[in-house]
C-alpha cells in the first residue's frame, strides 16, 4: 500500500516554478555574481531587503533575511526569551515550541478562541492567518486587540508564512499593519509562495531589535545563503510572483476541497475547520476517540498533542492538504476514517 | 586615499568562477528541481553528502552540510560545551571564540607552539593547516600527537577550510586521517575553493554525534539552503574543482609573494610567518610597539588580541593577502610600515 501523507506541511512538487527559477538562479549569478558569491551582510542580499522593505513600508535595515523563517524566530527567541515568559497560542506550530523548550524558556499557552486578556511577557507568538495547525484566521477585532497590546508594550511576533496563499475571501490587515509596525515583529518567507528549498525567510523588525538580530545572524553564519535570495529577487523583479501565487492557490484550493468533500463522505461524525487558505485543517475526532488510539494504515498525519506546550489536542489531528493530489487525499481520508471507525468500536467494546 | 583592506579574510572577486557557477545553478534546478526546491533532510543535499562521504571514506549519514562551516561549529559547541571546558589554540580564529563566549563556555587557551601536554575537556578546537590567524601549519609529529589524544578520548574538532588552498610544499595528512576518523570532527567548506557566498560548509562526524547535529540543524532551520549545495555538487560533478583550485592558488601565491616582498622592503624590523597556503600571515611588530598604538591611514588589518581568549597578541597583527591585488598589497604594507615607524618614534620619545 502506497503511504499517503496528510502529515507533511510541504507544497506538492507541481507547485514549484522550476524552469523559471532555474533561469533566475543563472541570471542572479551572471547579473550580480561578485555580490552573490562573496561574503555579505548578516542580514542578507541587499536588493531583496530593499524590495521587502518597500512592500512593508520600512527601512531596508529593518529587514533581516534568514535561511528560512524559523531561523529568524530562533534569533528573536534567543534574544528575548531570557527577559520573560513567551505567550503562545494553544495550539500552535510545533517547531517554535521545540525551540523555546530547548532555550529553557517559560512558555504560557493562550487558548486560541479565548476572549480574555493576555498577560505580559517577553513576547507573544501568533500565526493570525491560516494558522498552523488549525487553519484558522484571527478575525479583524482580535487583530485590532493584538495591535493594541503591541502598542501598550507587549511585543507581538506575527508569523505569516501563509497570508498570500489565500484561495477565497478577502485578506484582513496584518497585526503589523494595524499597529503601524510599532512593537511588532513580522515574519514571513517565500517557502509557500515560491519554493521552500530556497530557504528564504525574513523578519521585519523595530530598528534596535533589527540591529541585534543582524549581529546574532552574523555571529552564527557570517552571511545567509545569498544565491537563493538573489534568485528570489530575480523572480520578483520579473513580476512572476502573481502568476506563481495564482497557480499555487489553484492547486491548493482543489486539494482543500477534495479533503473537505472526503471528510463529509467518510467521516461525518468528526468536526473540522474549513480554511480559506494555507496548508492545514484541524480535525476533532468523535467524542471518546483519542488520536493516540488510532492505528492508521497507509496514511500519516500529526497528532493534535504535538501543537500544545501543555495538555490539549488529545482528540484532534492536523491534516495537511498541501502535498498529495486530490485522489490521494480522498483515499487518505478514507483510510483515516477506517482507523477512526475501528477505534470507536474498540472504545465501545471496552 | 582609497582604503586598502589587509583585514578581510575574503577571496578576491577574480577568484570566483562566475560563469561556470551560473550554469551549474541552472543545471542543478533543471536536473533535480523537485529535491532542490523542496524541504529535505536537516543534513543537506543528499548527492553532495555522498560525494563528500566518499572523499573522506565515511558513511553519508556522517556528513552534515551547513550554511557555512561556522554554523557547524556552533551546533557542535552547543551540544558539547556544557560537558566541559573547550581547549583552543592561542591564537585562534576569533569567530568560534565569540560563539563559545556567547554560550558561556569555559575556554582554555593552549599556546600554539607549546609542546606540553594538553588537558582534558569537552573538545579541542584546532586549525592545523594554514591556520587563521597565523598561517602556520602543524607539523606531522604534532598531528600524530593530536590523533593520539583523540584516540585516548579527547574529541578533536579539526577545522580545515584552507587545506586545499596550498601554493607549494607537500600536503600533510589531516588529524582526521591519522586518527582513522576516530573521535575527530572534521570541518571544511567550499568557501575558499569555490565561493563563500554559496555558504556550503560541512562536518564529518562520528555516527552518534552526526545524528545529534542533524537533529539540531533540523530544529534550527528544517533544511539548509539546498540550491547552493546542489550548485556545488554540479560544479564538482563537472570536474571543475581542480581548475578552480589551480586558478585560486595561483592568484593567492602571487599575493602572498607580494606581501612578503613588501614586508622585506618596508618593514624589515618586524617578523612574520611565510605560509605555504591559505589567506593570512601573522606579523610580530618590533619590540615595544603595540598594535593598539598604531594609527594607520588608508589600510586596515586585524589586531592580534582579537584572536586570544585571554591575554596575548598585543604586539601582533593578522594580515590577509587574499583580497587585494598585488600592487594594493605593496601599497598597504607601505602604509602600515609608516604607521609602525611613527609608533616607534613616539615610543622612543616617551
XYZ file of C-alpha atoms in Angstrom:
700
model
C 0.000 0.000 0.000
C 1.482 3.320 -1.122
C 1.587 5.509 2.015
C -0.319 8.779 1.782
C 0.987 11.776 3.707
C -1.526 14.086 5.306
C 1.303 14.947 7.698
C 3.713 16.911 5.537
C 3.273 20.663 5.501
C 5.012 20.762 2.175
C 3.896 22.028 -1.208
C 3.355 19.494 -3.952
C 6.242 19.389 -6.432
C 3.871 20.590 -9.178
C 3.563 23.909 -7.283
C 7.234 24.719 -7.926
C 8.054 27.081 -10.833
C 11.075 25.011 -11.773
C 12.113 26.262 -15.204
C 11.653 29.908 -14.256
C 13.712 29.511 -11.071
C 16.486 27.733 -12.982
C 16.723 30.723 -15.238
C 16.511 33.166 -12.305
C 19.379 31.422 -10.487
C 21.568 31.691 -13.569
C 20.620 35.328 -14.100
C 21.258 36.132 -10.426
C 24.871 34.981 -10.695
C 25.541 36.428 -14.144
C 23.980 39.761 -13.191
C 25.426 40.277 -9.713
C 27.890 37.445 -9.166
C 30.502 39.445 -7.247
C 27.898 40.161 -4.553
C 26.066 36.847 -4.676
C 29.162 34.651 -4.467
C 31.079 36.537 -1.792
C 30.516 37.230 1.871
C 27.919 39.906 2.508
C 25.862 41.451 5.303
C 24.477 39.246 8.082
C 21.018 40.493 7.134
C 21.225 39.124 3.618
C 21.078 40.154 -0.039
C 20.672 43.943 -0.138
C 18.388 44.173 -3.194
C 15.882 41.712 -1.741
C 15.947 43.529 1.600
C 15.087 46.721 -0.256
C 12.262 45.056 -2.148
C 10.703 43.698 1.059
C 11.252 46.976 2.906
C 9.350 48.863 0.229
C 6.494 46.352 0.351
C 6.157 46.791 4.121
C 6.922 50.491 4.269
C 10.044 50.197 6.426
C 13.774 50.876 6.108
C 15.900 48.110 4.487
C 17.921 47.846 7.733
C 14.725 46.657 9.444
C 14.519 43.630 7.145
C 16.642 40.610 8.046
C 16.719 37.703 5.603
C 17.320 34.311 7.186
C 17.826 30.743 5.973
C 14.108 30.026 6.356
C 11.881 31.998 8.714
C 12.219 29.508 11.581
C 15.813 30.637 11.985
C 14.550 34.189 12.386
C 12.244 33.041 15.158
C 15.197 31.361 16.832
C 17.290 34.549 16.811
C 14.457 36.593 18.313
C 13.676 33.912 20.885
C 17.335 33.644 21.915
C 17.481 37.394 22.430
C 14.152 37.856 24.192
C 13.180 34.639 25.977
C 15.580 35.376 28.858
C 13.593 38.569 29.590
C 10.289 36.891 30.484
C 7.675 34.296 29.576
C 6.705 33.732 25.943
C 2.980 33.665 25.214
C 1.894 31.210 22.532
C -1.422 30.236 21.021
C -2.787 26.858 22.088
C -2.499 25.025 19.770
C 0.401 26.481 17.778
C 3.156 25.477 15.323
C 5.255 22.783 16.990
C 8.725 23.846 15.818
C 8.792 27.172 17.697
C 7.601 25.272 20.784
C 10.622 22.966 20.444
C 12.979 25.907 20.062
C 11.508 27.586 23.140
C 11.835 24.333 25.095
C 15.478 23.936 24.070
C 16.145 27.508 25.234
C 14.579 26.683 28.580
C 12.046 29.463 28.023
C 8.974 29.833 30.158
C 6.004 29.290 27.829
C 2.446 30.374 28.618
C -0.208 28.916 26.312
C -3.154 31.174 25.479
C -6.215 29.344 24.135
C -6.877 30.398 20.538
C -10.542 31.205 20.975
C -10.353 32.786 24.392
C -11.514 36.361 24.614
C -9.882 37.016 27.984
C -6.961 39.338 28.484
C -3.464 38.292 27.520
C -0.811 38.722 30.198
C 2.528 40.407 29.847
C 5.748 38.701 28.803
C 8.847 38.759 26.604
C 6.662 38.459 23.509
C 3.517 36.893 22.096
C 3.939 34.421 19.245
C 0.958 34.306 16.887
C 0.104 32.999 13.403
C -3.015 35.066 12.708
C -3.720 33.852 9.161
C -4.412 30.219 8.160
C -2.783 29.149 11.353
C -0.558 26.124 11.641
C -2.043 23.734 12.838
C -5.689 24.819 12.790
C -6.044 26.725 9.506
C -7.969 29.385 11.434
C -7.742 33.099 10.739
C -7.924 35.620 13.553
C -10.890 37.963 12.958
C -10.440 41.675 12.473
C -11.477 42.626 16.020
C -8.958 40.226 17.579
C -6.230 41.578 15.324
C -7.016 45.084 16.472
C -6.773 43.897 20.042
C -3.325 42.414 19.399
C -2.202 45.640 17.732
C -3.403 47.486 20.811
C -1.495 45.120 23.079
C 1.629 45.722 20.982
C 1.228 49.460 21.317
C 0.701 49.026 25.047
C 4.093 47.305 25.328
C 3.752 43.578 24.639
C 5.965 42.717 21.647
C 3.943 40.689 19.132
C 5.759 38.206 16.869
C 3.414 37.808 13.898
C 4.339 34.751 11.857
C 2.691 34.991 8.445
C 4.005 32.391 6.003
C 0.593 31.598 4.520
C -1.010 35.044 4.204
C -0.638 35.246 0.424
C -1.805 31.659 -0.061
C -5.495 32.602 0.075
C -7.968 30.688 -2.091
C -11.046 32.770 -1.369
C -12.403 35.555 0.832
C -10.873 38.934 1.469
C -7.474 39.449 3.091
C -7.508 41.072 6.536
C -4.883 43.620 7.554
C -1.924 42.157 9.414
C -1.300 42.963 13.066
C 1.872 44.665 11.850
C -0.190 46.970 9.643
C -2.804 47.657 12.316
C -0.084 48.610 14.814
C 1.718 50.751 12.252
C 4.707 48.463 12.769
C 5.034 49.584 16.379
C 6.378 46.836 18.623
C 5.500 44.091 16.126
C 7.950 41.660 14.540
C 6.541 40.488 11.215
C 7.860 37.209 9.874
C 7.266 35.608 6.504
C 9.040 33.664 3.787
C 8.985 32.654 0.159
C 8.660 28.962 1.059
C 4.946 28.810 0.359
C 4.809 31.381 -2.420
C 7.880 30.386 -4.488
C 9.759 27.334 -3.132
C 10.716 26.063 0.346
C 14.074 24.551 -0.658
C 15.366 28.046 -1.380
C 15.149 28.699 2.385
C 14.464 32.410 2.094
C 12.646 33.693 5.154
C 12.578 37.187 6.565
C 11.818 39.316 9.583
C 10.632 42.916 9.651
C 11.712 44.345 12.992
C 11.804 47.526 15.020
C 15.151 49.294 14.332
C 17.009 48.433 17.546
C 15.968 44.785 17.532
C 16.883 44.503 13.826
C 20.453 45.517 14.610
C 20.656 42.930 17.396
C 19.261 40.158 15.195
C 21.612 41.042 12.321
C 24.539 40.836 14.694
C 23.357 37.457 16.029
C 22.974 36.211 12.454
C 26.493 37.332 11.514
C 27.859 35.588 14.614
C 26.068 32.363 13.690
C 26.850 32.108 9.966
C 28.500 35.362 8.762
C 26.109 35.700 5.796
C 22.954 33.778 4.885
C 22.715 31.905 1.557
C 22.848 34.758 -0.949
C 22.312 32.719 -4.103
C 18.809 31.701 -3.043
C 17.975 35.245 -2.023
C 19.221 36.692 -5.306
C 17.246 34.017 -7.173
C 14.073 35.026 -5.335
C 14.835 38.662 -6.113
C 15.220 37.893 -9.835
C 11.898 36.042 -9.744
C 10.149 39.005 -8.112
C 11.800 41.534 -10.435
C 10.473 39.639 -13.416
C 6.976 40.002 -11.989
C 6.492 36.263 -11.649
C 5.040 36.234 -8.133
C 1.425 36.899 -9.111
C 1.279 34.042 -11.622
C 3.071 31.708 -9.206
C 0.566 32.523 -6.472
C -2.361 32.001 -8.810
C -1.111 28.541 -9.753
C -0.283 27.589 -6.145
C -3.621 28.805 -4.811
C -5.494 26.982 -7.571
C -3.758 23.707 -6.774
C -4.270 24.102 -3.040
C -7.948 25.095 -3.304
C -8.629 21.930 -5.255
C -6.884 19.883 -2.568
C -8.677 21.539 0.304
C -11.977 20.905 -1.488
C -11.032 17.271 -2.020
C -10.253 16.896 1.674
C -13.437 18.560 2.882
C -15.561 16.508 0.471
C -13.838 13.309 1.593
C -14.368 14.158 5.259
C -18.069 14.806 4.624
C -18.336 11.468 2.876
C -16.173 9.245 5.088
C -16.011 10.871 8.500
C -19.177 12.899 9.080
C -19.027 12.170 12.838
C -15.869 14.348 13.156
C -15.636 18.162 13.090
C -13.137 20.177 11.103
C -12.172 23.697 10.145
C -12.594 24.876 6.533
C -9.705 27.269 5.999
C -9.782 29.912 3.282
C -6.087 29.362 2.604
C -2.887 27.785 3.814
C -1.935 24.134 4.082
C -3.837 22.620 7.006
C -7.158 21.845 8.586
C -7.797 20.771 12.161
C -9.868 17.705 12.765
C -11.648 16.969 16.025
C -12.345 13.270 16.373
C -15.697 11.962 17.601
C -16.003 12.064 21.389
C -14.158 9.272 23.239
C -11.662 8.680 20.431
C -8.111 9.750 21.151
C -5.562 10.335 18.407
C -3.151 8.101 20.318
C -5.605 5.191 19.928
C -5.689 5.338 16.134
C -3.843 2.602 14.240
C -3.986 4.018 10.731
C -2.684 2.008 7.787
C -1.143 3.690 4.773
C -1.833 7.249 5.906
C 0.106 9.652 8.119
C -0.954 12.817 9.939
C 0.217 14.737 13.014
C -1.431 14.248 16.400
C -3.007 17.317 17.957
C -0.970 16.988 21.143
C 2.207 17.964 19.233
C 0.913 21.519 18.980
C 0.356 22.204 22.660
C 3.010 23.330 25.112
C 0.852 21.856 27.894
C -2.049 19.397 27.792
C -4.575 19.607 24.945
C -5.282 18.246 21.491
C -5.677 14.620 22.607
C -8.771 14.184 20.443
C -7.517 16.207 17.470
C -5.356 15.838 14.367
C -3.678 18.180 11.947
C -4.349 17.226 8.346
C -2.252 18.750 5.566
C -3.854 19.033 2.139
C -0.784 20.670 0.585
C 1.217 17.697 -0.555
C -0.921 14.929 -2.030
C -3.019 15.075 -5.188
C -6.833 15.197 -4.767
C -7.374 11.479 -5.458
C -4.740 10.525 -2.874
C -6.306 12.906 -0.353
C -9.674 11.193 -0.837
C -8.073 7.790 -0.334
C -6.042 9.015 2.655
C -9.153 10.329 4.384
C -10.882 7.016 3.680
C -8.036 5.168 5.398
C -8.103 7.585 8.298
C -11.878 7.088 8.624
C -11.374 3.301 8.815
C -8.922 3.765 11.663
C -11.344 6.077 13.477
C -14.196 3.582 12.998
C -12.005 0.788 14.410
C -11.048 2.901 17.436
C -14.714 3.734 18.077
C -15.647 0.040 18.054
C -12.815 -0.806 20.421
C -13.737 2.046 22.727
C -17.382 0.838 22.904
C -16.289 -2.765 23.461
C -14.081 -1.721 26.377
C 43.024 57.839 -0.292
C 41.431 54.548 -1.387
C 41.412 52.309 1.716
C 43.270 49.022 1.349
C 41.980 46.010 3.271
C 44.524 43.653 4.747
C 41.764 42.775 7.209
C 39.259 40.868 5.126
C 39.661 37.116 5.002
C 37.774 37.089 1.758
C 38.752 35.859 -1.697
C 39.232 38.446 -4.408
C 36.266 38.621 -6.777
C 38.520 37.442 -9.625
C 38.863 34.094 -7.808
C 35.171 33.335 -8.319
C 34.247 31.011 -11.243
C 31.200 33.122 -12.034
C 30.030 31.926 -15.453
C 30.520 28.267 -14.574
C 28.573 28.610 -11.327
C 25.744 30.426 -13.103
C 25.409 27.473 -15.405
C 25.721 24.983 -12.523
C 22.928 26.698 -10.570
C 20.636 26.480 -13.585
C 21.564 22.856 -14.215
C 21.046 21.987 -10.534
C 17.420 23.140 -10.670
C 16.638 21.744 -14.113
C 18.231 18.405 -13.256
C 16.906 17.822 -9.742
C 14.461 20.644 -9.071
C 11.923 18.602 -7.097
C 14.602 17.849 -4.500
C 16.439 21.169 -4.640
C 13.357 23.361 -4.291
C 11.526 21.426 -1.585
C 12.229 20.682 2.068
C 14.833 17.991 2.565
C 16.975 16.412 5.265
C 18.443 18.579 8.033
C 21.865 17.351 6.945
C 21.534 18.774 3.459
C 21.556 17.795 -0.215
C 21.954 14.000 -0.396
C 24.125 13.828 -3.529
C 26.686 16.255 -2.120
C 26.736 14.391 1.186
C 27.507 11.213 -0.746
C 30.287 12.906 -2.709
C 31.939 14.201 0.464
C 31.434 10.891 2.279
C 33.233 9.052 -0.493
C 36.089 11.541 -0.423
C 36.565 11.052 3.313
C 35.778 7.337 3.445
C 32.742 7.616 5.720
C 29.007 6.975 5.508
C 26.836 9.767 4.007
C 24.938 9.976 7.315
C 28.193 11.140 8.945
C 28.339 14.188 6.682
C 26.258 17.213 7.713
C 26.100 20.149 5.308
C 25.568 23.514 6.955
C 25.047 27.105 5.825
C 28.758 27.804 6.074
C 31.059 25.785 8.338
C 30.832 28.234 11.252
C 27.256 27.106 11.765
C 28.521 23.547 12.067
C 30.930 24.639 14.772
C 28.038 26.303 16.571
C 25.931 23.130 16.573
C 28.803 21.049 17.945
C 29.686 23.689 20.535
C 26.064 23.952 21.701
C 25.908 20.201 22.167
C 29.296 19.695 23.801
C 30.362 22.881 25.598
C 28.053 22.126 28.554
C 30.041 18.917 29.171
C 33.384 20.543 29.971
C 35.971 23.146 29.013
C 36.825 23.760 25.362
C 40.534 23.814 24.504
C 41.537 26.299 21.818
C 44.808 27.270 20.200
C 46.246 30.616 21.264
C 45.883 32.470 18.992
C 42.897 31.076 17.061
C 40.063 32.150 14.715
C 38.032 34.820 16.508
C 34.503 33.821 15.438
C 34.490 30.458 17.267
C 35.794 32.292 20.340
C 32.789 34.622 20.142
C 30.386 31.703 19.797
C 31.962 29.972 22.796
C 31.722 33.193 24.803
C 28.045 33.623 23.919
C 27.400 30.047 25.056
C 29.079 30.803 28.360
C 31.576 28.017 27.668
C 34.732 27.606 29.698
C 37.630 28.171 27.276
C 41.202 27.058 27.923
C 43.801 28.523 25.546
C 46.702 26.260 24.577
C 49.738 28.080 23.167
C 50.268 27.064 19.544
C 53.940 26.234 19.836
C 53.860 24.622 23.234
C 54.953 21.019 23.362
C 53.447 20.338 26.779
C 50.525 18.014 27.368
C 47.025 19.099 26.530
C 44.463 18.652 29.278
C 41.092 17.006 29.020
C 37.846 18.745 28.110
C 34.688 18.741 26.018
C 36.759 19.068 22.850
C 39.867 20.647 21.362
C 39.361 23.153 18.548
C 42.261 23.286 16.095
C 43.002 24.624 12.595
C 46.088 22.568 11.750
C 46.673 23.817 8.201
C 47.356 27.456 7.215
C 45.834 28.488 10.497
C 43.648 31.529 10.907
C 45.199 33.886 12.080
C 48.838 32.769 11.899
C 49.048 30.911 8.573
C 51.036 28.216 10.391
C 50.756 24.502 9.640
C 51.020 21.953 12.414
C 53.957 19.598 11.710
C 53.453 15.908 11.176
C 54.592 14.899 14.669
C 52.148 17.301 16.355
C 49.331 15.984 14.170
C 50.135 12.455 15.235
C 50.038 13.588 18.842
C 46.572 15.110 18.332
C 45.368 11.920 16.664
C 46.661 10.016 19.677
C 44.861 12.369 22.037
C 41.653 11.821 20.048
C 42.034 8.069 20.317
C 42.701 8.456 24.027
C 39.322 10.189 24.440
C 39.674 13.922 23.797
C 37.371 14.840 20.907
C 39.312 16.892 18.339
C 37.437 19.406 16.181
C 39.683 19.843 13.137
C 38.711 22.938 11.168
C 40.226 22.746 7.697
C 38.839 25.390 5.349
C 42.215 26.174 3.758
C 43.767 22.717 3.327
C 43.266 22.594 -0.444
C 44.446 26.178 -0.903
C 48.114 25.188 -0.911
C 50.555 27.125 -3.139
C 53.635 24.999 -2.562
C 55.038 22.176 -0.458
C 53.516 18.790 0.206
C 50.174 18.276 1.933
C 50.315 16.616 5.349
C 47.714 14.072 6.420
C 44.831 15.539 8.403
C 44.341 14.682 12.062
C 41.107 13.018 10.935
C 43.065 10.732 8.632
C 45.761 9.989 11.205
C 43.131 9.029 13.774
C 41.230 6.925 11.250
C 38.281 9.237 11.897
C 38.071 8.063 15.488
C 36.820 10.769 17.840
C 37.641 13.549 15.349
C 35.151 16.021 13.879
C 36.454 17.233 10.529
C 35.096 20.541 9.273
C 35.590 22.190 5.919
C 33.732 24.192 3.299
C 33.668 25.268 -0.319
C 34.039 28.935 0.629
C 37.735 29.074 -0.193
C 37.755 26.553 -3.026
C 34.625 27.610 -4.965
C 32.799 30.642 -3.493
C 31.967 31.852 0.024
C 28.575 33.390 -0.836
C 27.252 29.914 -1.566
C 27.580 29.194 2.172
C 28.268 25.493 1.804
C 30.173 24.153 4.780
C 30.265 20.632 6.131
C 31.129 18.456 9.084
C 32.301 14.847 9.062
C 31.336 13.365 12.423
C 31.291 10.155 14.410
C 27.918 8.426 13.810
C 26.173 9.241 17.093
C 27.238 12.884 17.107
C 26.200 13.224 13.439
C 22.655 12.206 14.322
C 22.553 14.745 17.148
C 23.898 17.549 14.953
C 21.451 16.716 12.155
C 18.596 16.883 14.616
C 19.833 20.242 15.957
C 20.103 21.550 12.403
C 16.558 20.443 11.557
C 15.304 22.123 14.734
C 17.067 25.361 13.805
C 16.166 25.686 10.108
C 14.473 22.441 8.909
C 16.758 22.156 5.867
C 19.876 24.103 4.872
C 19.989 26.016 1.567
C 19.780 23.209 -0.980
C 20.209 25.296 -4.125
C 23.748 26.288 -3.166
C 24.601 22.731 -2.236
C 23.256 21.338 -5.496
C 25.159 24.046 -7.380
C 28.394 22.997 -5.671
C 27.593 19.379 -6.480
C 27.081 20.207 -10.172
C 30.413 22.047 -10.169
C 32.197 19.052 -8.638
C 30.467 16.567 -10.945
C 31.685 18.507 -13.939
C 35.228 18.094 -12.639
C 35.733 21.847 -12.260
C 37.300 21.791 -8.801
C 40.876 21.117 -9.928
C 40.937 24.003 -12.394
C 39.276 26.316 -9.878
C 41.859 25.435 -7.238
C 44.692 25.989 -9.677
C 43.436 29.462 -10.512
C 42.732 30.358 -6.866
C 46.121 29.099 -5.675
C 47.917 30.952 -8.465
C 46.214 34.215 -7.560
C 46.880 33.747 -3.861
C 50.528 32.730 -4.271
C 51.161 35.913 -6.196
C 49.540 37.927 -3.406
C 51.427 36.206 -0.641
C 54.660 36.842 -2.535
C 53.724 40.494 -2.965
C 53.092 40.806 0.757
C 56.304 39.085 1.833
C 58.364 41.158 -0.622
C 56.717 44.351 0.600
C 57.368 43.433 4.229
C 61.030 42.748 3.469
C 61.281 46.112 1.764
C 59.224 48.321 4.089
C 59.171 46.648 7.473
C 62.335 44.562 7.920
C 62.333 45.228 11.673
C 59.181 43.095 12.077
C 58.878 39.302 11.961
C 56.273 37.341 10.016
C 55.236 33.853 9.033
C 55.518 32.745 5.410
C 52.585 30.387 4.929
C 52.547 27.792 2.172
C 48.844 28.375 1.635
C 45.680 29.971 2.968
C 44.781 33.629 3.346
C 46.809 35.061 6.226
C 50.180 35.775 7.688
C 50.973 36.767 11.254
C 53.096 39.811 11.837
C 55.012 40.476 15.034
C 55.757 44.149 15.436
C 59.187 45.395 16.571
C 59.626 45.214 20.337
C 57.886 47.998 22.294
C 55.300 48.669 19.600
C 51.744 47.632 20.424
C 49.105 47.129 17.754
C 46.790 49.363 19.764
C 49.262 52.243 19.346
C 49.209 52.157 15.560
C 47.337 54.942 13.786
C 47.318 53.588 10.237
C 45.940 55.654 7.385
C 44.264 54.044 4.399
C 44.939 50.477 5.440
C 43.060 48.047 7.687
C 44.143 44.849 9.423
C 43.058 42.896 12.486
C 44.814 43.297 15.819
C 46.403 40.192 17.285
C 44.478 40.490 20.545
C 41.229 39.585 18.723
C 42.468 36.027 18.363
C 43.150 35.275 22.007
C 40.562 34.131 24.535
C 42.838 35.524 27.257
C 45.771 37.955 27.106
C 48.183 37.783 24.161
C 48.774 39.185 20.700
C 49.274 42.786 21.873
C 52.306 43.202 19.603
C 50.922 41.251 16.651
C 48.654 41.703 13.618
C 46.866 39.416 11.235
C 47.419 40.432 7.622
C 45.203 38.976 4.890
C 46.677 38.733 1.415
C 43.528 37.150 -0.059
C 41.534 40.160 -1.073
C 43.649 42.926 -2.572
C 45.624 42.817 -5.804
C 49.458 42.639 -5.530
C 50.011 46.373 -6.180
C 47.492 47.306 -3.480
C 49.123 44.870 -1.064
C 52.503 46.553 -1.648
C 50.956 49.965 -1.019
C 49.031 48.705 2.018
C 52.181 47.335 3.606
C 53.934 50.638 2.898
C 51.171 52.498 4.746
C 51.302 50.013 7.591
C 55.092 50.469 7.795
C 54.642 54.240 8.076
C 52.300 53.775 10.993
C 54.752 51.382 12.674
C 57.610 53.846 12.140
C 55.522 56.634 13.686
C 54.652 54.500 16.704
C 58.322 53.603 17.182
C 59.315 57.263 17.195
C 56.582 58.120 19.682
C 57.566 55.202 21.901
C 61.211 56.341 21.937
C 60.206 59.937 22.623
C 58.087 58.856 25.612
